[in-house]
Coordinates of C-alpha atoms and ligand atoms in Angstrom, one line a residue:
V1 CA -15.5 32.8 -2.3
L2 CA -15.9 30.1 -5.1
L3 CA -13.8 27.0 -3.6
K4 CA -15.0 25.0 -0.7
D5 CA -12.4 24.2 1.7
T6 CA -9.3 23.3 -0.6
T7 CA -6.9 22.9 2.3
T8 CA -8.1 19.5 3.7
G9 CA -5.6 19.6 6.5
G10 CA -6.3 18.3 10.0
G11 CA -9.3 17.2 11.1
A12 CA -11.5 14.9 11.2
V13 CA -12.8 12.8 8.4
S14 CA -16.3 12.7 7.9
E15 CA -18.4 9.5 7.1
D16 CA -19.8 12.2 4.1
K17 CA -16.3 13.0 3.2
R18 CA -14.8 9.5 3.3
A19 CA -18.2 8.0 1.2
L20 CA -17.7 10.7 -1.6
G21 CA -14.0 10.7 -1.8
S22 CA -14.0 14.5 -1.6
Y23 CA -10.5 15.6 -1.0
Y24 CA -10.4 18.9 -2.6
S25 CA -7.6 19.6 -4.4
P26 CA -5.3 22.3 -3.3
E27 CA -5.8 25.5 -5.8
P28 CA -2.1 25.4 -6.9
Y29 CA -2.3 21.9 -7.9
A30 CA -5.0 22.5 -9.6
R31 CA -3.4 24.9 -11.5
A32 CA -0.2 23.2 -12.8
L33 CA -2.7 20.3 -13.9
V34 CA -4.8 22.5 -16.0
Q35 CA -1.4 24.6 -17.9
W36 CA -0.4 21.1 -18.5
A37 CA -3.3 20.1 -20.2
L38 CA -4.4 23.0 -21.8
N39 CA -0.4 23.0 -23.4
G40 CA -0.7 26.9 -23.8
R41 CA -3.8 26.5 -26.1
I42 CA -7.1 27.3 -26.0
G43 CA -9.9 24.7 -25.3
S44 CA -12.5 23.0 -23.9
V45 CA -12.0 21.4 -20.6
T46 CA -13.8 18.5 -18.0
D47 CA -13.8 17.5 -14.2
P48 CA -15.6 14.9 -14.3
S49 CA -16.2 15.0 -10.2
Y50 CA -15.8 19.4 -10.0
G51 CA -16.4 19.4 -6.5
G52 CA -15.8 22.9 -4.9
C53 CA -14.8 23.5 -8.5
A54 CA -11.2 24.8 -8.3
I55 CA -10.2 22.8 -11.7
L56 CA -12.9 24.5 -13.5
R57 CA -12.6 27.6 -11.9
V58 CA -8.5 27.7 -12.9
A59 CA -10.0 26.3 -16.2
I60 CA -11.5 29.9 -16.7
E61 CA -9.0 32.2 -15.6
Q62 CA -6.5 30.0 -17.7
L63 CA -8.6 30.0 -20.6
T64 CA -9.0 33.9 -20.2
E65 CA -5.3 34.7 -19.7
L66 CA -4.9 32.4 -23.4
G67 CA -7.6 35.0 -24.8
A68 CA -10.6 32.9 -25.1
E69 CA -13.6 34.8 -26.2
R70 CA -16.3 33.0 -24.0
P71 CA -14.2 31.3 -21.5
T72 CA -16.9 30.2 -19.3
E73 CA -18.7 28.5 -22.4
L74 CA -15.1 26.0 -22.3
V75 CA -15.6 24.1 -19.0
F76 CA -18.2 21.0 -18.3
G77 CA -18.5 18.5 -15.7
S78 CA -20.0 16.4 -12.8
D79 CA -20.7 15.9 -9.3
V80 CA -23.0 13.5 -7.5
D81 CA -22.8 14.8 -4.5
D82 CA -25.8 17.3 -4.0
G83 CA -23.7 19.4 -1.6
T84 CA -21.4 20.7 -4.6
A85 CA -24.8 22.5 -6.0
Q86 CA -23.9 25.9 -4.6
W87 CA -20.4 25.6 -6.4
A88 CA -21.7 24.7 -9.5
A89 CA -24.3 27.7 -9.2
H90 CA -21.5 30.0 -8.4
L91 CA -19.8 29.2 -11.9
I92 CA -23.7 29.1 -13.6
S93 CA -24.1 32.6 -12.4
K94 CA -20.7 33.8 -14.2
G95 CA -22.2 32.2 -17.2
V96 CA -21.2 28.7 -17.4
P97 CA -24.1 26.9 -19.2
R98 CA -26.2 25.0 -16.6
E99 CA -26.3 22.0 -18.8
H100 CA -22.6 21.5 -18.9
L101 CA -22.1 20.8 -15.3
R102 CA -24.1 17.5 -15.0
S103 CA -25.7 16.7 -11.1
A104 CA -24.8 13.1 -11.9
D105 CA -22.9 10.3 -11.6
F106 CA -20.1 10.5 -13.4
L107 CA -19.9 6.4 -14.7
S108 CA -23.6 6.8 -16.0
L109 CA -22.5 9.2 -18.5
T110 CA -22.1 8.6 -21.8
P111 CA -19.8 10.1 -23.5
G112 CA -20.6 12.4 -26.7
V113 CA -24.0 12.7 -25.4
D114 CA -24.5 13.6 -21.5
L115 CA -21.2 15.7 -21.9
P116 CA -19.1 16.4 -25.3
L117 CA -15.4 15.2 -25.5
T118 CA -13.3 17.7 -24.5
R119 CA -9.4 18.8 -25.2
A120 CA -8.7 18.3 -21.8
V121 CA -10.2 16.0 -18.9
V122 CA -8.7 17.2 -15.7
G123 CA -9.7 15.7 -12.1
N124 CA -9.1 14.5 -8.7
P125 CA -11.5 11.3 -8.9
P126 CA -13.3 10.3 -5.4
Y127 CA -10.8 8.1 -3.6
V128 CA -13.6 5.6 -2.2
R129 CA -12.8 1.9 -1.8
H130 CA -14.7 -0.7 -3.3
H131 CA -16.6 -2.0 0.3
R132 CA -18.0 1.5 0.6
L133 CA -19.3 1.5 -3.3
T134 CA -23.3 0.6 -3.0
A135 CA -23.8 -2.4 -5.7
S136 CA -25.5 0.2 -8.2
A137 CA -22.8 2.4 -8.0
R138 CA -20.7 -1.0 -8.4
T139 CA -22.8 -1.7 -11.5
R140 CA -22.6 1.0 -13.0
A141 CA -18.6 1.4 -12.8
V142 CA -18.3 -2.0 -13.6
A143 CA -20.5 -1.4 -17.4
A144 CA -18.5 1.8 -17.6
A145 CA -15.2 0.2 -17.7
A146 CA -16.8 -2.4 -19.7
A147 CA -17.9 0.0 -21.9
A148 CA -14.0 0.8 -22.7
G149 CA -13.1 -2.9 -23.0
V150 CA -11.9 -3.2 -19.2
A151 CA -11.9 -5.2 -16.8
L152 CA -10.9 -4.6 -13.2
S153 CA -11.0 -6.7 -10.5
G154 CA -13.4 -6.6 -7.8
R155 CA -11.3 -5.1 -5.4
A156 CA -11.0 -2.1 -7.6
S157 CA -11.4 1.3 -5.8
L158 CA -14.1 3.7 -7.6
W159 CA -11.0 6.2 -8.8
A160 CA -9.5 3.1 -11.0
Y161 CA -13.2 3.0 -12.8
F162 CA -13.3 7.2 -13.1
V163 CA -9.9 7.1 -15.0
V164 CA -11.4 4.3 -17.3
H165 CA -14.3 6.1 -17.9
A166 CA -12.7 10.0 -18.3
A167 CA -10.0 8.8 -20.8
R168 CA -13.2 8.0 -23.1
F169 CA -14.1 12.1 -22.7
V170 CA -10.8 12.9 -24.3
Q171 CA -10.9 14.5 -27.7
P172 CA -8.5 12.2 -30.3
G173 CA -4.5 14.2 -29.6
G174 CA -6.0 15.6 -26.1
R175 CA -4.7 15.1 -22.4
M176 CA -5.8 14.3 -19.6
A177 CA -4.6 15.1 -16.0
L178 CA -5.6 13.3 -12.5
L179 CA -4.6 13.3 -9.3
L180 CA -4.8 9.9 -8.4
P181 CA -3.7 7.7 -4.8
G182 CA -0.3 6.5 -4.6
A183 CA -2.2 3.0 -5.1
V184 CA -2.2 3.3 -8.8
M185 CA 1.8 2.1 -8.6
Q186 CA 0.8 -0.5 -6.2
V187 CA -2.6 -2.5 -6.2
D188 CA -3.0 -5.8 -8.4
Y189 CA -5.2 -4.3 -11.0
A190 CA -3.0 -1.5 -11.6
P191 CA -1.5 -3.4 -14.6
V192 CA -4.6 -3.6 -16.5
L193 CA -5.3 -0.1 -15.9
L194 CA -2.3 1.2 -17.1
D195 CA -2.0 -0.8 -19.9
H196 CA -5.2 0.5 -20.9
L197 CA -3.9 4.4 -20.4
E198 CA -1.3 3.2 -22.7
E199 CA -3.5 2.1 -25.5
R200 CA -5.1 5.3 -25.2
F201 CA -2.2 7.2 -25.1
E202 CA 0.7 8.0 -26.8
D203 CA 2.5 9.2 -23.6
V204 CA 1.8 8.5 -20.0
L205 CA 3.5 9.7 -17.3
L206 CA 3.2 8.8 -13.6
V207 CA 4.3 11.2 -10.9
R208 CA 4.9 10.4 -7.3
V209 CA 4.5 13.5 -5.3
R210 CA 6.3 12.7 -1.7
E211 CA 4.6 15.5 -0.2
R212 CA 1.4 15.0 1.4
I213 CA -1.0 16.6 -0.7
F214 CA -4.4 14.8 1.0
P215 CA -3.1 14.4 4.8
D216 CA -6.5 12.9 5.8
A217 CA -6.9 11.0 2.8
G218 CA -3.7 8.4 4.5
E219 CA -2.6 7.8 1.1
E220 CA 0.1 9.6 -1.1
T221 CA -0.4 11.1 -4.3
V222 CA 0.3 10.3 -8.1
V223 CA -0.1 12.2 -11.1
L224 CA -1.4 10.8 -14.2
L225 CA 0.0 13.1 -17.1
A226 CA -1.5 11.4 -20.1
S227 CA -1.0 13.1 -23.4
G228 CA -1.8 12.5 -27.3
A229 CA -5.3 10.6 -26.9
R230 CA -6.4 8.3 -29.4
A231 CA -9.3 5.2 -29.9
V232 CA -6.3 2.5 -29.2
G233 CA -3.0 2.0 -30.8
K234 CA 0.1 0.3 -29.9
P235 CA 1.2 0.2 -26.1
S236 CA 2.9 3.9 -25.7
R237 CA 6.0 4.3 -23.2
R238 CA 5.1 4.9 -19.9
R239 CA 7.6 7.2 -17.8
Y240 CA 7.4 7.4 -14.0
A241 CA 9.2 10.5 -11.9
D242 CA 9.1 11.2 -8.5
V243 CA 9.5 14.6 -7.0
N244 CA 9.4 16.5 -3.3
D245 CA 6.3 18.7 -4.2
L246 CA 4.8 21.0 -6.4
A247 CA 7.5 23.3 -7.2
D248 CA 9.1 20.0 -8.2
L249 CA 6.2 18.9 -10.1
L250 CA 6.5 22.4 -12.0
Q251 CA 10.5 22.1 -12.9
L252 CA 9.1 18.2 -13.9
L253 CA 6.3 19.5 -16.7
A254 CA 8.9 22.1 -18.1
R255 CA 11.5 19.6 -19.0
P256 CA 11.4 16.0 -20.8
T257 CA 12.2 13.3 -18.4
A258 CA 14.1 10.1 -18.8
P259 CA 12.9 6.9 -20.5
A260 CA 11.5 3.9 -18.5
P261 CA 14.7 1.2 -17.7
R262 CA 14.0 -2.1 -18.9
A263 CA 12.2 -4.9 -17.1
E264 CA 13.7 -7.6 -16.1
P265 CA 11.6 -11.3 -15.6
V266 CA 13.4 -11.8 -12.1
M267 CA 12.2 -8.9 -10.9
D268 CA 8.1 -9.5 -11.7
G269 CA 6.2 -8.2 -9.4
V270 CA 7.8 -5.1 -8.1
S271 CA 6.5 -1.2 -9.6
D272 CA 8.8 0.4 -12.2
W273 CA 8.8 3.7 -10.0
K274 CA 10.8 1.8 -7.4
R275 CA 13.2 -0.3 -10.0
R276 CA 13.2 3.4 -10.9
L277 CA 14.4 4.3 -7.5
L278 CA 17.7 1.9 -7.8
P279 CA 21.2 3.2 -8.4
P280 CA 22.6 2.5 -11.4
G281 CA 24.4 -1.0 -11.4
C282 CA 22.0 -2.2 -9.1
L283 CA 19.3 -4.6 -11.4
D284 CA 21.9 -6.1 -12.6
I285 CA 23.7 -7.2 -9.3
L286 CA 20.2 -8.0 -7.9
T287 CA 19.7 -10.2 -11.7
K288 CA 22.9 -12.0 -11.2
V289 CA 22.5 -12.7 -7.5
L290 CA 18.4 -13.9 -7.8
A291 CA 19.2 -16.1 -10.7
A292 CA 22.0 -17.9 -9.4
A293 CA 22.2 -21.8 -8.8
E294 CA 22.2 -21.5 -5.1
T295 CA 19.5 -18.8 -4.6
R296 CA 15.7 -20.1 -4.0
R297 CA 12.7 -18.2 -2.9
L298 CA 11.4 -18.6 0.4
G299 CA 7.6 -19.6 -1.0
D300 CA 9.7 -22.5 -2.1
V301 CA 11.3 -23.9 0.6
A302 CA 8.5 -22.6 3.0
R303 CA 4.9 -22.3 3.6
I304 CA 4.2 -19.1 4.6
S305 CA 0.9 -17.6 7.0
L306 CA -0.4 -15.6 8.7
G307 CA -0.2 -15.9 12.6
T308 CA -3.1 -17.1 14.7
V309 CA -6.4 -15.3 14.5
T310 CA -7.5 -15.0 17.9
G311 CA -10.1 -12.3 17.7
A312 CA -9.7 -11.1 20.5
N313 CA -5.8 -10.5 21.3
A314 CA -6.5 -8.0 23.9
T315 CA -8.0 -11.6 25.9
F316 CA -6.3 -14.4 24.6
V317 CA -2.4 -13.0 24.9
L318 CA -1.5 -12.8 28.5
T319 CA 1.3 -11.7 30.8
D320 CA 3.3 -14.5 32.4
D321 CA 1.6 -13.0 36.2
Q322 CA -1.8 -13.0 34.0
A323 CA -1.3 -16.8 33.3
D324 CA -0.1 -17.5 36.8
R325 CA -3.2 -15.9 38.4
L326 CA -5.5 -17.3 36.4
A327 CA -3.9 -20.5 36.9
V328 CA -3.5 -21.3 33.1
R329 CA 0.0 -21.5 32.6
A330 CA -0.2 -25.1 31.6
H331 CA -2.8 -24.2 28.4
T332 CA -0.5 -21.7 27.0
V333 CA 2.5 -21.2 24.9
P334 CA 4.6 -18.2 24.3
V335 CA 3.8 -15.9 21.8
V336 CA 5.3 -13.2 19.4
T337 CA 2.7 -10.3 18.8
R338 CA 5.6 -7.6 17.4
S339 CA 7.5 -7.5 14.3
A340 CA 9.9 -5.7 16.9
S341 CA 10.8 -8.9 18.5
L342 CA 12.4 -10.2 15.8
T343 CA 15.7 -8.9 16.2
G344 CA 18.3 -11.5 15.0
P345 CA 18.4 -14.8 12.6
V346 CA 16.9 -16.9 15.9
L347 CA 13.9 -15.5 18.5
C348 CA 14.7 -17.3 21.8
H349 CA 13.4 -16.4 25.0
A350 CA 15.5 -13.7 25.8
G351 CA 15.3 -12.4 22.1
F352 CA 11.4 -11.5 23.1
N353 CA 13.0 -7.8 24.2
G354 CA 11.1 -7.9 27.5
W355 CA 8.2 -8.4 25.3
Q356 CA 7.3 -12.0 25.9
R357 CA 3.6 -12.8 26.3
R358 CA 1.7 -16.1 26.5
L359 CA -1.2 -17.3 24.1
L360 CA -4.1 -18.8 25.9
T361 CA -5.0 -22.2 24.4
L362 CA -7.5 -23.5 26.2
P363 CA -8.7 -26.8 24.1
A364 CA -12.3 -26.9 23.7
D365 CA -13.2 -29.9 26.1
F366 CA -11.2 -27.6 29.0
P367 CA -13.9 -27.8 32.3
L368 CA -14.6 -24.3 32.6
D369 CA -15.6 -23.6 35.7
R370 CA -17.1 -20.3 35.9
R371 CA -16.3 -19.5 40.0
T372 CA -12.9 -19.4 39.1
R373 CA -10.8 -16.9 38.3
L374 CA -10.6 -18.0 34.8
G375 CA -14.3 -18.5 34.2
R376 CA -14.7 -14.9 35.8
Y377 CA -11.6 -13.3 33.5
L378 CA -13.7 -15.1 30.3
T379 CA -17.2 -14.3 31.5
A380 CA -15.9 -10.2 31.8
A381 CA -14.6 -10.4 28.6
E382 CA -18.1 -11.7 27.1
A383 CA -19.7 -9.0 29.1
E384 CA -17.8 -6.5 26.8
G385 CA -19.3 -8.8 24.0
V386 CA -15.5 -10.6 23.1
H387 CA -17.4 -13.8 22.3
E388 CA -19.5 -11.8 19.6
R389 CA -17.0 -10.6 17.6
H390 CA -16.5 -11.6 13.9
H391 CA -13.1 -13.7 14.8
C392 CA -14.5 -14.9 17.6
R393 CA -17.2 -17.1 16.4
R394 CA -16.0 -20.8 17.2
E395 CA -17.5 -23.4 19.8
P396 CA -16.6 -22.5 22.4
W397 CA -15.5 -19.3 21.3
W398 CA -12.7 -19.4 24.1
A399 CA -10.5 -22.2 22.4
L400 CA -8.3 -21.1 19.7
G401 CA -8.2 -24.7 18.3
E402 CA -5.2 -25.8 16.8
V403 CA -2.0 -23.1 17.4
A404 CA 0.9 -23.2 14.8
V405 CA 4.1 -23.5 16.6
P406 CA 6.1 -22.7 13.1
D407 CA 10.0 -23.5 12.4
A408 CA 10.7 -19.4 11.6
F409 CA 9.2 -16.1 12.0
L410 CA 8.8 -13.8 9.3
A411 CA 7.7 -9.9 10.6
Y412 CA 4.7 -8.4 8.5
M413 CA 4.0 -4.8 9.4
M414 CA 7.7 -3.1 10.4
A415 CA 10.1 0.5 10.1
A416 CA 12.7 -1.2 8.5
P417 CA 13.5 -4.2 6.7
R418 CA 13.8 -7.4 9.5
G419 CA 14.8 -10.9 8.4
I420 CA 13.9 -14.3 9.1
A421 CA 14.2 -15.5 13.0
L422 CA 14.3 -19.6 13.5
N423 CA 12.0 -20.5 16.5
G424 CA 14.4 -21.1 19.2
A425 CA 11.0 -20.5 21.9
S426 CA 8.8 -22.9 20.8
A427 CA 6.4 -19.8 20.4
S428 CA 3.4 -19.4 18.5
S429 CA 2.2 -15.7 17.1
T430 CA -0.2 -13.5 16.7
N431 CA -1.5 -12.4 13.1
T432 CA 1.4 -9.4 14.0
V433 CA 3.9 -11.8 12.5
H434 CA 3.9 -14.2 9.8
Q435 CA 4.7 -17.9 10.3
V436 CA 7.1 -19.8 8.1
Q437 CA 6.9 -23.7 7.7
W438 CA 9.5 -25.5 5.7
R439 CA 8.3 -27.3 3.4
V440 CA 11.0 -30.2 3.6
R441 CA 12.9 -30.6 6.8
P442 CA 16.4 -28.4 5.7
S443 CA 19.8 -29.2 7.4
V444 CA 21.1 -27.2 9.9
E445 CA 23.3 -25.4 7.9
Q446 CA 20.9 -24.8 4.9
E447 CA 18.1 -23.0 7.7
R448 CA 20.7 -20.7 9.3
S449 CA 21.8 -19.6 5.8
W450 CA 18.4 -18.9 4.5
A451 CA 17.6 -16.9 7.6
V452 CA 21.1 -15.3 7.4
T453 CA 20.4 -14.6 3.7
S454 CA 17.0 -12.7 4.9
W455 CA 19.1 -10.0 6.6
S456 CA 21.6 -9.5 4.2
S457 CA 21.7 -6.0 2.0
L458 CA 20.1 -8.6 -0.5
G459 CA 17.0 -9.4 1.6
Q460 CA 16.9 -5.8 2.7
V461 CA 16.3 -4.6 -0.8
C462 CA 14.4 -7.8 -1.8
A463 CA 11.9 -6.5 1.2
E464 CA 11.5 -3.2 0.1
L465 CA 11.3 -3.9 -3.5
Y466 CA 8.5 -6.7 -3.1
G467 CA 7.0 -4.9 0.1
R468 CA 4.0 -2.3 0.2
H469 CA 4.2 0.6 1.6
Y470 CA 1.6 1.4 4.1
G471 CA 0.3 4.3 6.6
G472 CA 3.5 6.4 8.3
G473 CA 6.2 5.3 6.2
V474 CA 5.6 1.4 7.4
L475 CA 6.8 -1.4 5.7
K476 CA 4.3 -4.2 5.0
L477 CA 5.2 -7.4 3.8
E478 CA 2.2 -9.2 2.3
L479 CA 2.2 -12.8 2.2
A480 CA 3.1 -12.9 -1.6
A481 CA 5.5 -10.9 -1.0
A482 CA 7.2 -12.3 1.8
R483 CA 7.3 -15.4 -0.7
Q484 CA 9.6 -13.6 -3.5
L485 CA 12.3 -13.4 -0.7
P486 CA 15.4 -14.8 -1.4
V487 CA 17.1 -17.4 0.4
L488 CA 20.4 -19.0 -0.4
D489 CA 21.7 -22.2 -0.1
L490 CA 25.3 -21.7 1.1
A491 CA 26.8 -22.3 4.1
I492 CA 28.7 -20.2 7.2
S493 CA 30.7 -21.5 9.7
E494 CA 30.1 -22.3 13.8
T495 CA 31.4 -19.6 14.2
A496 CA 29.9 -16.7 12.3
W497 CA 26.7 -18.3 13.0
R498 CA 27.7 -17.8 16.8
T499 CA 28.3 -14.4 17.0
C500 CA 25.3 -13.0 14.6
Q501 CA 22.1 -15.0 15.8
R502 CA 20.5 -12.8 17.9
D503 CA 21.7 -9.4 16.5
G504 CA 20.3 -8.5 13.0
D505 CA 23.2 -6.0 12.4
R506 CA 25.7 -8.8 12.6
A507 CA 23.4 -10.9 10.7
Q508 CA 23.8 -8.7 7.7
Q509 CA 27.5 -8.0 8.2
V510 CA 27.9 -11.9 7.9
A511 CA 25.6 -12.7 5.2
D512 CA 27.0 -10.0 2.9
A513 CA 30.8 -11.2 3.6
A514 CA 30.4 -15.0 3.6
L515 CA 27.3 -15.7 1.6
L516 CA 26.9 -12.4 -1.1
G517 CA 30.8 -11.8 -1.0
M518 CA 32.6 -15.8 -0.3
G519 CA 29.7 -17.4 -1.7
L520 CA 27.8 -15.5 -4.8
G521 CA 31.2 -13.4 -6.2
L522 CA 30.1 -9.8 -5.3
T523 CA 32.0 -7.4 -4.8
V524 CA 33.0 -4.5 -2.1
A525 CA 31.4 -2.4 -4.2
D526 CA 28.3 -4.5 -5.9
L527 CA 27.6 -4.7 -1.8
Q528 CA 27.9 -1.3 -1.5
V529 CA 25.2 -0.6 -4.2
L530 CA 22.9 -2.7 -2.5
N531 CA 23.1 -0.9 0.7
D532 CA 22.8 2.2 -1.7
A533 CA 19.4 0.9 -3.1
A534 CA 18.4 -0.7 0.2
A535 CA 19.4 2.9 1.8
T536 CA 17.4 4.9 -1.0
L537 CA 14.3 2.6 -1.2
S538 CA 14.0 3.1 2.4
A539 CA 14.2 6.8 2.0
S540 CA 11.3 6.3 -0.3
R541 CA 9.2 5.6 3.0
A542 CA 9.9 8.5 4.7
G543 CA 8.7 12.1 4.4
R544 CA 5.7 11.1 5.9
P545 CA 4.8 10.8 9.9
R546 CA 7.2 8.1 11.5
E547 CA 4.7 8.1 14.8
M548 CA 3.2 4.8 13.3
A549 CA 6.3 2.9 12.0
T550 CA 8.3 3.7 15.0
A551 CA 5.0 2.6 17.2
I552 CA 5.1 -0.4 15.3
A553 CA 8.6 -0.9 16.0
E554 CA 8.8 -0.6 19.3
G555 CA 5.8 -2.3 20.3
S556 CA 3.2 -0.4 20.8
E557 CA -0.6 -1.3 20.0
W558 CA -0.8 0.6 17.4
G559 CA 0.7 -2.6 15.6
D560 CA -2.3 -4.7 16.5
A561 CA -5.4 -1.7 15.9
A562 CA -3.6 -1.3 12.2
L563 CA -4.7 -4.9 11.4
A564 CA -7.7 -5.1 13.2
Ligands
LIG1 C1 -11.5 14.2 -4.8 S1 -13.0 15.2 -5.3 C2 -12.5 16.1 -6.2 C3 -13.0 17.7 -6.2 C4 -12.8 18.6 -7.9 N1 -12.1 17.4 -8.3 C5 -11.1 18.9 -6.8 O1 -10.3 18.6 -7.9 O2 -11.2 19.6 -5.9 C6 -13.9 13.9 -5.6 C7 -15.1 14.4 -6.0 O3 -16.0 13.5 -6.5 C8 -17.5 13.2 -6.4 N2 -17.9 12.1 -6.6 C9 -17.9 11.0 -6.2 N3 -18.4 10.1 -6.8 C10 -18.9 10.5 -7.9 C11 -19.4 10.1 -8.8 N4 -20.0 9.0 -8.9 N5 -19.6 10.7 -9.9 C12 -19.6 11.8 -10.1 N6 -18.9 12.6 -8.9 C13 -18.4 12.1 -8.0 C14 -17.3 14.2 -5.0 O4 -18.7 14.5 -4.9 C15 -16.1 15.2 -4.8 O5 -16.7 16.1 -5.0

């Protein structure tokens, strides 16, 4: 057996595996990448982090099939994990020169010195997040990127440095094929990375694979296919594609894909691959609506912030009964703890869906008597170490300080886009639900129009476009994304408002008809395009386990756990 476990499926992820980002490539994918990179010609191949050596092994196989005389002498690679020595030893026993396989940190190797430049670089860089990197590993990574003239943000994961450094090991005219985490389409340092690749290669294609190739890595996979390596050049065409599985990928590699659509300034911050998913005409409609005089962005009219960070929701979030039993009702406020409580443009007590909770807001000078029920309750929490938690470090730990009662709420993580809910319950929220505070007090009409817009087809499409995919098909609306959401300065009738204020679906109908249709002049066909776009974007998050998305929407503790 030449391969370590290439199935990667199921099971717990060991600490070592996480620390080294060791998610070995399934052999069929290794074969597809090597085949594309060799492009039917005999040439040398490097895998910057060979792991179980799947890629180098299929390279030797394919070079043999292509008629290479000494295929084992054409493969090169490195790996930092001592545990991979046995797989390297196996290749050496088959004829690969020992010096071709370096047991080293790839980011410390100099191209053309420690390893040669090769026709193809094929790999699956380690998926290790920045906070897991040791200081020395980070220093080497930053130096390697700097040598290529690239400065990635301090939060860049190890794979990003690998991409930059690996490109330097490709011979002029050669190809690079890498399996990358889906983050390459979303992270803030992606533009720097991708711009660099465009300079270094004549053609760059990113293919998002819907099937989970590495189920335990918690990330989807994007295949990077870069061809025509060069020292530096005019930025090339970057192309995007989406495939379901390996069969689709193989088909795609056999034919050229369509050019990327034109970027629109109103869509700044939206990934190109999402733009590509939009149905025909949608970009024009969005451009028209987002550039309209009546359209503003939520961030322009409101300050949006994270909900209250208690550090221990289990202690601070009480049921009504608990509040009464502890005799602290006077020192509590209603609190929204679930995005699923936001079911329409107004959150009122009845709108909590039976999940209304109360947040313990004791003042710092509260005369806490340890003999009372409340005193014993807090003492019990201390016995569990709650007061020593990072987010509970305040004096005294049980006094949250100022707790905001915002003008409105906005979902943070959700299964399907939800709009703004005006705060009709004088409630606060935990950090699972964003808080919205108007910059300048709007008129009643304005406030209603803003809230209702966010439930429209336009609001849904924009939430999908600006939001991020999170594990389990969840849509995550970070603060920066929330600020981009459009709000319309129009008005809806009192009757329409009454029918939809507690019902998100009705609000969508009202918003589409009254605001987008009558207000902005969109036709029924235009609205259909927006609806289709929302459905397509939402479906692009599917194909993963839905349990987490549903759990968050339905209000299980998972929502909180995911944020912990
Ligand atoms: C995702 S696995 C890929 C292995 C193999 N290329 C494949 O496709 O199956 C990543 C590999 O990177 C290795 N690795 C992690 N950090 C490294 C570094 N700084 N230099 C070289 N290899 C490294 C890990 O030991 C692991 O074998």
